[in-house]
Amino acid sequence: MRRVIPTLKACWPPCPAWTTRVPACRFCNAIPFGSLTKNAPMAMITVDSLNLSFGTGPALNQVLRDVNLQVEQGQSFGLVGESGSGKTTVLRCLAGQYHHWSGALSVASQTVQRKLDASHYRTVQMVFQDPYASLHPRHTIDAALKEPLSIHRIGDRDRRVCEVLNKVGLNESFRFRYPHQLSGGQRQRVAIARALILEPRVLLLDEPTSALDVSVQAEILNLLADLRRQQGLTYLMVTHDLGVVAHLCDRVAVMQQGQVVETLDSSQLINNQARHEYSRLLIQASRDMDLRPTG
C-alpha cells in the first residue's frame, strides 16, 4: 500500500518570489509545504580555473594559476596578497584588458568573452589606483564624464553629469575644472563618478585609496560603502591594506604567487581565524593596524 504524506501541492513554475525548485515527495510527487526556499544569492561574478601566462619558453611567467572566485550580488569582495601575486591581473581579465587567458569568466550571468563588446562595459567598470593618471590632463571633468556617454550613444548628458557628480559629493562647479585643479580625494571622486555614469552593476576597484592621504582614505571608503548600499553595486576590490578589507569587504580571497590560497569572511579576518600560513603572515604583518571596521 502506498504511503500517503499530508502535504500542500505547490505549482510549477513558482511565483517570482521563489526561484529554487526542490525535489517532489518520493511518495506522492508533491512538494511539501515549506520546502520551497527564497531566492538563493545570485553569483554576480564567477571566475573558474582562470590561468594567464606571459612570455614563452624559458621566459614563461605564469601569473595566474587556476584562480576560482565567486562574488554574490551586492557583495564587496576583496583580493589581498603581496605585490605580484596576481590580484590586479584578475581585475584586468574581467575588465577586458587581457585577452589571452584560459578558463571561464562570467558577470551578471553573461559569459565574458576574450574580445568584449560595448555592452560588457555597461555592466562592469573599473576604478584605477592613481586617479590623476586615469584622467586626461587637458580634458575638463565635464568632458571626461561625457566621453563614456558619447561612446555608448547615451543622451541627456548634462543632466547625467550633474547627477553623478552629486552622487560622489561634488557640486556642478567641478564640471569645468581640470584634474590638476582638484585634490587627490576630489580626483578619485571624479574617477568613481566616471565609472558610475554608465550605471554599471559591478565596480572593479584597484587599490582605490592607496594613492590618497590617510585623512582622505576614510572619506572615499565611506563613499564607496554608501554607493554600494544605495545602488546595490557589487565590488571586487584589490588592496594591500587589511584595514580597508575589514572596513569595506564582506569576504576576502588571499592570493600568493598567482593562486588563491584561502577565502575568508571579513569576521574571520578581524578575529584572526585564518588557517593558511600565508594568510596568518599577512595578518601578523598588519597587527599594528586596527582591523575593526569603523562606523
PDB file of N, CA and C in Angstrom, residues 24 40 75 90 106 108 112 138 160 162 174 231 236 276 285:
ATOM      1  N   ALA A  24      10.282  16.745  -5.635  1.00  0.00           N
ATOM      2  CA  ALA A  24       8.950  16.394  -5.138  1.00  0.00           C
ATOM      3  C   ALA A  24       9.061  15.237  -4.154  1.00  0.00           C
ATOM      4  N   ALA A  40      17.955  32.209  -3.857  1.00  0.00           N
ATOM      5  CA  ALA A  40      19.336  31.964  -3.469  1.00  0.00           C
ATOM      6  C   ALA A  40      20.181  33.127  -3.957  1.00  0.00           C
ATOM      7  N   GLN A  75      27.611  42.069  -3.020  1.00  0.00           N
ATOM      8  CA  GLN A  75      28.705  41.799  -2.089  1.00  0.00           C
ATOM      9  C   GLN A  75      29.918  42.663  -2.420  1.00  0.00           C
ATOM     10  N   VAL A  90      43.684  39.691 -12.191  1.00  0.00           N
ATOM     11  CA  VAL A  90      42.319  39.156 -12.201  1.00  0.00           C
ATOM     12  C   VAL A  90      41.340  40.245 -12.621  1.00  0.00           C
ATOM     13  N   SER A 106      32.382  34.931 -15.887  1.00  0.00           N
ATOM     14  CA  SER A 106      31.033  35.434 -16.143  1.00  0.00           C
ATOM     15  C   SER A 106      30.735  36.583 -15.193  1.00  0.00           C
ATOM     16  N   ALA A 108      27.230  38.892 -14.115  1.00  0.00           N
ATOM     17  CA  ALA A 108      25.772  39.032 -14.235  1.00  0.00           C
ATOM     18  C   ALA A 108      25.197  37.961 -15.155  1.00  0.00           C
ATOM     19  N   VAL A 112      31.978  36.147 -20.102  1.00  0.00           N
ATOM     20  CA  VAL A 112      32.942  37.163 -20.526  1.00  0.00           C
ATOM     21  C   VAL A 112      33.776  36.582 -21.664  1.00  0.00           C
ATOM     22  N   ARG A 138      44.278  67.385 -20.054  1.00  0.00           N
ATOM     23  CA  ARG A 138      43.790  68.513 -20.847  1.00  0.00           C
ATOM     24  C   ARG A 138      42.288  68.467 -21.082  1.00  0.00           C
ATOM     25  N   ARG A 160      22.902  63.914 -16.687  1.00  0.00           N
ATOM     26  CA  ARG A 160      23.586  62.746 -16.142  1.00  0.00           C
ATOM     27  C   ARG A 160      24.890  63.133 -15.453  1.00  0.00           C
ATOM     28  N   CYS A 162      25.619  66.051 -14.033  1.00  0.00           N
ATOM     29  CA  CYS A 162      25.306  66.723 -12.765  1.00  0.00           C
ATOM     30  C   CYS A 162      24.861  65.716 -11.706  1.00  0.00           C
ATOM     31  N   PHE A 174      32.350  71.765 -10.348  1.00  0.00           N
ATOM     32  CA  PHE A 174      33.517  70.962 -10.715  1.00  0.00           C
ATOM     33  C   PHE A 174      33.510  70.561 -12.189  1.00  0.00           C
ATOM     34  N   GLN A 231      22.885  51.838  -4.321  1.00  0.00           N
ATOM     35  CA  GLN A 231      22.678  51.423  -5.705  1.00  0.00           C
ATOM     36  C   GLN A 231      22.778  49.916  -5.916  1.00  0.00           C
ATOM     37  N   LEU A 236      34.491  44.148  -6.561  1.00  0.00           N
ATOM     38  CA  LEU A 236      35.657  43.274  -6.447  1.00  0.00           C
ATOM     39  C   LEU A 236      36.847  44.204  -6.314  1.00  0.00           C
ATOM     40  N   HIS A 276      45.442  29.269   6.571  1.00  0.00           N
ATOM     41  CA  HIS A 276      46.643  29.123   5.754  1.00  0.00           C
ATOM     42  C   HIS A 276      47.788  29.937   6.353  1.00  0.00           C
ATOM     43  N   ALA A 285      51.571  40.757   9.804  1.00  0.00           N
ATOM     44  CA  ALA A 285      52.249  41.953   9.304  1.00  0.00           C
ATOM     45  C   ALA A 285      51.412  43.204   9.522  1.00  0.00           C
TER      46      ALA A 285
END
